[in-house]
Amino acid sequence: MGRSRNTRRGSAPAGAVEEPVDGGLARLVPDPDRARAWTLLIDGAPQSHVDLDDPAHLSFEYQRRIGHVIDLAAPPGRPVHAVHLGGGAFTLARYVAATRPRSTQQVVERDASLVQLVRRELPLDPQARIRVRATDARAGLAKVPDGWADLVVADVFSGARTPAHLTSTEFLDEVRRALKPSGVYAANLADGPPLAHLRGQIATAAARFGELALIADPAVLRGKRFGNAVLLASDLPLPLAELTRRAASDPHSARVEHGPRLTDFTGGAVPVTDEAAVASPAPPPSVFR
């Protein structure tokens, strides 16, 4: 499919690329402050921000928090094996490639039309070892060899909701299978008051991993507003002190919860199984992820 710039007169900013994809209407909008940077929106909701000149730049809060995890997943600059469930504009895969050259990565993105759009308009560095699979996240994860990944990142939304089959203990069994014994799982979760989904996801991860942490805006943790939280899980101790420092010093500071405080936060929530799983709640109409 060819370029479709400003296909809806008056609806897209000058220079924007607008095109229907499987998940809705995709729009790539140029960043006025960065020469070769773009924001990807699906049906008006911001999904990703990419700076082709500086792929280590992370604009979205939750992506910066996952960036901290990537930075601390191994010694600085050391290549890693990473799996990204949910591709968007491949922002985090580009970040790994920029900050950890020679890393080998797999991106799983169900929306094949979106993959084509991003590849065409925001091409990946041909030297980056990034393989993109256009398939369902759980199906793609099942093809990852046992114990291959240093890092599995889940950032999957369909209609602004995480699909139910990516919220269960059975799904996390697949994550654990794909991870090395020292590997780390990071999931972008979205929830609002009363935070039932977030509490359930923490309980689910606690049933499968020995070490957990949660990075989130204090207002989200207090149930004051809908927002994102990054859940981390591993079988080895997490770098909590450095994560806490980085989260606190971010332009939009966040809190890191772990240990008994995180257990208390779950409020008795029970692990989610495939049989009982439901999609994450839809954000209020006024909220963009």
Coordinates of C-alpha atoms in Angstrom, one line a residue:
M1 CA 0.0 0.0 0.0
G2 CA 1.3 3.5 -0.9
R3 CA 1.6 6.5 1.2
S4 CA -1.6 8.2 2.4
R5 CA -0.6 11.6 3.7
N6 CA -3.4 13.8 4.9
T7 CA -6.0 11.4 3.6
R8 CA -8.7 13.1 5.7
R9 CA -8.6 16.7 4.9
G10 CA -8.5 18.7 8.1
S11 CA -8.2 15.7 10.4
A12 CA -4.4 15.1 10.3
P13 CA -1.6 17.6 10.9
A14 CA 0.6 18.7 8.0
G15 CA 3.1 16.0 7.2
A16 CA 1.2 13.3 9.1
V17 CA 0.7 9.8 7.6
E18 CA -2.7 8.3 8.1
E19 CA -3.7 4.8 7.1
P20 CA -6.2 2.1 8.2
V21 CA -4.7 -0.9 10.0
D22 CA -6.2 -4.0 11.5
G23 CA -6.6 -2.3 14.9
G24 CA -8.2 0.9 13.6
L25 CA -7.0 4.2 12.0
A26 CA -3.2 4.6 12.4
R27 CA -1.7 8.1 12.3
L28 CA 2.0 9.0 12.4
V29 CA 2.3 12.6 13.5
P30 CA 5.7 14.4 13.2
D31 CA 7.1 15.8 16.5
P32 CA 7.5 19.6 16.1
D33 CA 10.4 19.6 18.5
R34 CA 12.5 16.8 16.9
A35 CA 13.4 16.7 13.3
R36 CA 12.9 13.0 12.6
A37 CA 10.6 12.0 15.5
W38 CA 7.0 10.7 15.2
T39 CA 4.1 9.8 17.4
L40 CA 2.0 6.8 16.5
L41 CA -1.7 7.0 17.4
I42 CA -4.4 4.3 16.8
D43 CA -7.9 5.7 16.7
G44 CA -6.6 8.9 18.4
A45 CA -4.9 7.2 21.3
P46 CA -1.1 7.6 21.5
Q47 CA 0.7 4.3 21.2
S48 CA 4.4 5.0 20.6
H49 CA 7.0 7.8 20.0
V50 CA 10.1 7.2 17.9
D51 CA 13.0 9.4 17.2
L52 CA 14.8 8.0 14.2
D53 CA 17.9 10.2 14.9
D54 CA 18.0 9.3 18.6
P55 CA 16.3 5.9 19.3
A56 CA 17.6 6.0 22.9
H57 CA 15.1 8.9 23.5
L58 CA 12.0 7.6 25.3
S59 CA 9.2 10.1 25.4
F60 CA 6.4 8.2 27.1
E61 CA 6.5 7.7 30.9
Y62 CA 5.9 4.0 31.0
Q63 CA 8.5 3.4 28.2
R64 CA 11.1 5.3 30.2
R65 CA 10.3 3.1 33.2
I66 CA 10.8 0.0 31.0
G67 CA 13.9 1.6 29.7
H68 CA 15.3 1.7 33.3
V69 CA 14.6 -2.1 33.5
I70 CA 16.4 -2.6 30.1
D71 CA 19.4 -0.6 31.4
L72 CA 19.7 -2.7 34.5
A73 CA 18.9 -6.1 33.0
A74 CA 22.6 -6.7 32.3
P75 CA 25.9 -4.8 32.6
P76 CA 25.9 -1.6 30.5
G77 CA 26.3 -2.2 26.8
R78 CA 26.2 -6.0 27.0
P79 CA 24.1 -7.6 24.3
V80 CA 20.9 -9.3 25.4
H81 CA 18.2 -11.6 23.9
A82 CA 14.9 -9.7 24.2
V83 CA 11.3 -10.6 23.3
H84 CA 8.8 -7.8 22.8
L85 CA 5.1 -8.8 22.9
G86 CA 3.3 -5.9 21.2
G87 CA 5.3 -3.9 18.7
G88 CA 3.7 -0.5 18.2
A89 CA 6.4 1.5 16.4
F90 CA 9.1 -0.8 17.8
T91 CA 10.2 1.9 20.2
L92 CA 11.7 -0.4 22.9
A93 CA 13.3 -2.7 20.4
R94 CA 15.0 0.3 18.9
Y95 CA 16.1 1.4 22.4
V96 CA 17.7 -2.0 23.1
A97 CA 19.5 -2.0 19.7
A98 CA 20.8 1.5 20.4
T99 CA 21.9 1.0 24.0
R100 CA 23.0 -2.6 23.7
P101 CA 24.4 -3.1 20.2
R102 CA 24.5 -6.7 18.9
S103 CA 21.5 -7.7 20.9
T104 CA 19.2 -10.2 19.3
Q105 CA 15.5 -9.4 19.5
Q106 CA 12.1 -10.7 18.5
V107 CA 9.1 -8.5 18.2
V108 CA 5.6 -10.0 18.2
E109 CA 2.9 -7.7 16.8
R110 CA -0.5 -9.1 15.7
D111 CA -1.4 -6.2 13.5
A112 CA 0.3 -7.1 10.2
S113 CA -0.9 -3.9 8.5
L114 CA 0.6 -1.8 11.3
V115 CA 3.9 -3.7 11.0
Q116 CA 3.9 -2.8 7.3
L117 CA 3.2 0.8 7.9
V118 CA 5.9 1.2 10.5
R119 CA 8.5 -0.7 8.5
R120 CA 7.8 1.6 5.5
E121 CA 7.6 5.0 7.3
L122 CA 9.9 4.4 10.2
P123 CA 12.3 1.8 9.0
L124 CA 14.4 -0.2 11.4
D125 CA 18.2 0.0 11.3
P126 CA 19.2 -2.8 8.9
Q127 CA 22.1 -3.6 11.1
A128 CA 19.8 -4.2 14.1
R129 CA 19.2 -7.8 14.9
I130 CA 15.4 -7.4 15.2
R131 CA 13.0 -10.0 13.8
V132 CA 9.3 -9.1 13.6
R133 CA 6.6 -11.7 13.7
A134 CA 3.0 -10.7 12.7
T135 CA 1.1 -13.0 14.9
D136 CA -0.7 -13.2 18.3
A137 CA 1.5 -12.5 21.3
R138 CA 1.0 -15.8 23.0
A139 CA 1.4 -17.8 19.8
G140 CA 4.6 -15.9 19.0
L141 CA 5.9 -16.4 22.5
A142 CA 5.3 -20.2 22.2
K143 CA 7.8 -20.2 19.3
V144 CA 10.6 -18.7 21.5
P145 CA 13.1 -21.5 22.4
D146 CA 13.2 -22.6 26.1
G147 CA 15.5 -20.4 28.2
W148 CA 16.4 -18.0 25.3
A149 CA 15.4 -14.6 26.6
D150 CA 17.2 -12.3 29.0
L151 CA 14.1 -10.0 28.9
V152 CA 10.5 -10.4 27.9
V153 CA 8.5 -7.2 27.6
A154 CA 4.7 -7.3 27.4
D155 CA 3.0 -4.2 26.1
V156 CA -0.1 -5.5 24.3
F157 CA -3.3 -3.6 23.9
S158 CA -6.3 -4.3 21.7
G159 CA -8.8 -1.5 21.7
A160 CA -6.9 0.0 24.6
R161 CA -7.3 -3.2 26.6
T162 CA -4.9 -6.0 27.4
P163 CA -6.4 -9.2 25.9
A164 CA -7.6 -11.7 28.5
H165 CA -5.3 -14.5 27.4
L166 CA -2.2 -12.4 28.2
T167 CA -3.2 -12.0 31.9
S168 CA -3.2 -15.5 33.3
T169 CA -0.9 -17.9 35.1
E170 CA -0.8 -20.1 32.0
F171 CA 0.5 -17.2 30.0
L172 CA 3.2 -16.5 32.6
D173 CA 4.2 -20.2 32.5
E174 CA 5.0 -19.5 28.8
V175 CA 7.0 -16.4 29.8
R176 CA 9.0 -18.3 32.4
R177 CA 9.7 -21.1 29.9
A178 CA 11.1 -18.6 27.4
L179 CA 13.2 -16.7 30.0
K180 CA 16.7 -17.7 31.1
P181 CA 16.9 -18.5 34.9
S182 CA 18.3 -15.0 35.4
G183 CA 15.7 -13.3 33.0
V184 CA 13.3 -10.5 33.8
Y185 CA 9.7 -10.0 32.8
A186 CA 8.3 -6.5 32.4
A187 CA 4.7 -5.8 31.7
N188 CA 2.9 -2.5 31.0
L189 CA -0.4 -2.6 32.8
A190 CA -3.2 0.0 32.7
D191 CA -5.9 0.3 35.3
G192 CA -7.9 2.7 37.4
P193 CA -9.9 2.7 40.6
P194 CA -10.6 0.3 42.2
L195 CA -7.4 -1.3 40.7
A196 CA -8.8 -4.8 40.7
H197 CA -7.0 -5.7 37.5
L198 CA -3.6 -4.4 38.7
R199 CA -4.0 -6.2 42.0
G200 CA -4.9 -9.5 40.2
Q201 CA -1.9 -9.2 37.9
I202 CA 0.4 -8.8 40.8
A203 CA -1.1 -11.9 42.5
T204 CA -0.8 -13.8 39.3
A205 CA 2.9 -12.9 38.9
A206 CA 3.6 -13.7 42.5
A207 CA 2.3 -17.2 41.9
R208 CA 4.9 -17.8 39.2
F209 CA 8.0 -15.7 40.1
G210 CA 10.0 -15.3 43.3
E211 CA 10.8 -11.5 43.0
L212 CA 8.4 -8.7 42.1
A213 CA 8.3 -5.0 41.9
L214 CA 5.9 -2.4 40.6
I215 CA 6.7 1.0 39.2
A216 CA 3.9 3.6 39.0
D217 CA 2.8 7.1 39.6
P218 CA 1.7 7.5 43.3
A219 CA -1.7 8.9 42.1
V220 CA -2.3 5.7 40.2
L221 CA -1.3 3.5 43.1
R222 CA -3.7 5.4 45.4
G223 CA -6.5 4.8 42.9
K224 CA -6.9 8.5 42.2
R225 CA -6.7 8.2 38.4
F226 CA -6.4 5.8 35.5
G227 CA -2.9 5.2 34.4
N228 CA 0.0 2.8 33.6
A229 CA 2.1 0.7 35.9
V230 CA 5.1 -1.4 35.0
L231 CA 5.2 -4.8 36.7
L232 CA 8.6 -6.6 37.0
A233 CA 9.1 -10.2 37.8
S234 CA 12.1 -12.5 38.1
D235 CA 13.4 -15.4 40.1
L236 CA 16.5 -13.5 41.1
P237 CA 16.6 -10.3 43.2
L238 CA 15.8 -7.2 41.2
P239 CA 18.0 -4.0 41.3
L240 CA 15.5 -2.2 43.6
A241 CA 17.7 0.5 44.9
E242 CA 18.8 1.7 41.4
L243 CA 15.3 1.3 40.0
T244 CA 13.9 3.4 42.9
R245 CA 16.5 6.1 42.2
R246 CA 15.8 6.3 38.5
A247 CA 12.1 6.2 38.9
A248 CA 12.2 9.0 41.5
S249 CA 14.4 11.2 39.3
D250 CA 12.3 10.8 36.2
P251 CA 10.7 14.0 34.8
H252 CA 7.4 12.4 36.0
S253 CA 8.5 10.7 39.2
A254 CA 7.2 7.3 40.1
R255 CA 7.3 5.0 43.1
V256 CA 8.7 1.5 43.3
E257 CA 6.8 -0.9 45.5
H258 CA 8.1 -4.4 46.5
G259 CA 8.2 -6.9 49.3
P260 CA 5.5 -6.8 52.0
R261 CA 4.1 -3.4 50.8
L262 CA 3.4 -4.8 47.4
T263 CA 1.9 -7.9 49.0
D264 CA -0.4 -5.7 51.1
F265 CA -1.3 -3.7 48.0
T266 CA -2.8 -6.8 46.3
G267 CA -5.5 -6.8 49.1
G268 CA -6.0 -10.6 48.9
A269 CA -6.4 -10.8 45.2
V270 CA -6.0 -14.3 43.8
P271 CA -4.1 -15.4 40.7
V272 CA -5.9 -15.3 37.4
T273 CA -6.2 -18.5 35.3
D274 CA -7.1 -18.8 31.6
E275 CA -10.6 -19.9 32.7
A276 CA -11.3 -16.8 34.7
A277 CA -9.3 -14.3 32.7
V278 CA -10.9 -11.1 31.4
A279 CA -9.4 -8.2 29.4
S280 CA -8.1 -5.2 31.3
P281 CA -10.6 -2.4 31.9
A282 CA -11.1 0.2 29.1
P283 CA -9.7 3.6 30.0
P284 CA -12.2 6.5 30.5
P285 CA -13.0 8.4 27.3
S286 CA -10.8 11.3 28.3
V287 CA -7.7 9.2 28.9
F288 CA -5.1 8.2 26.3
R289 CA -2.5 5.5 27.1

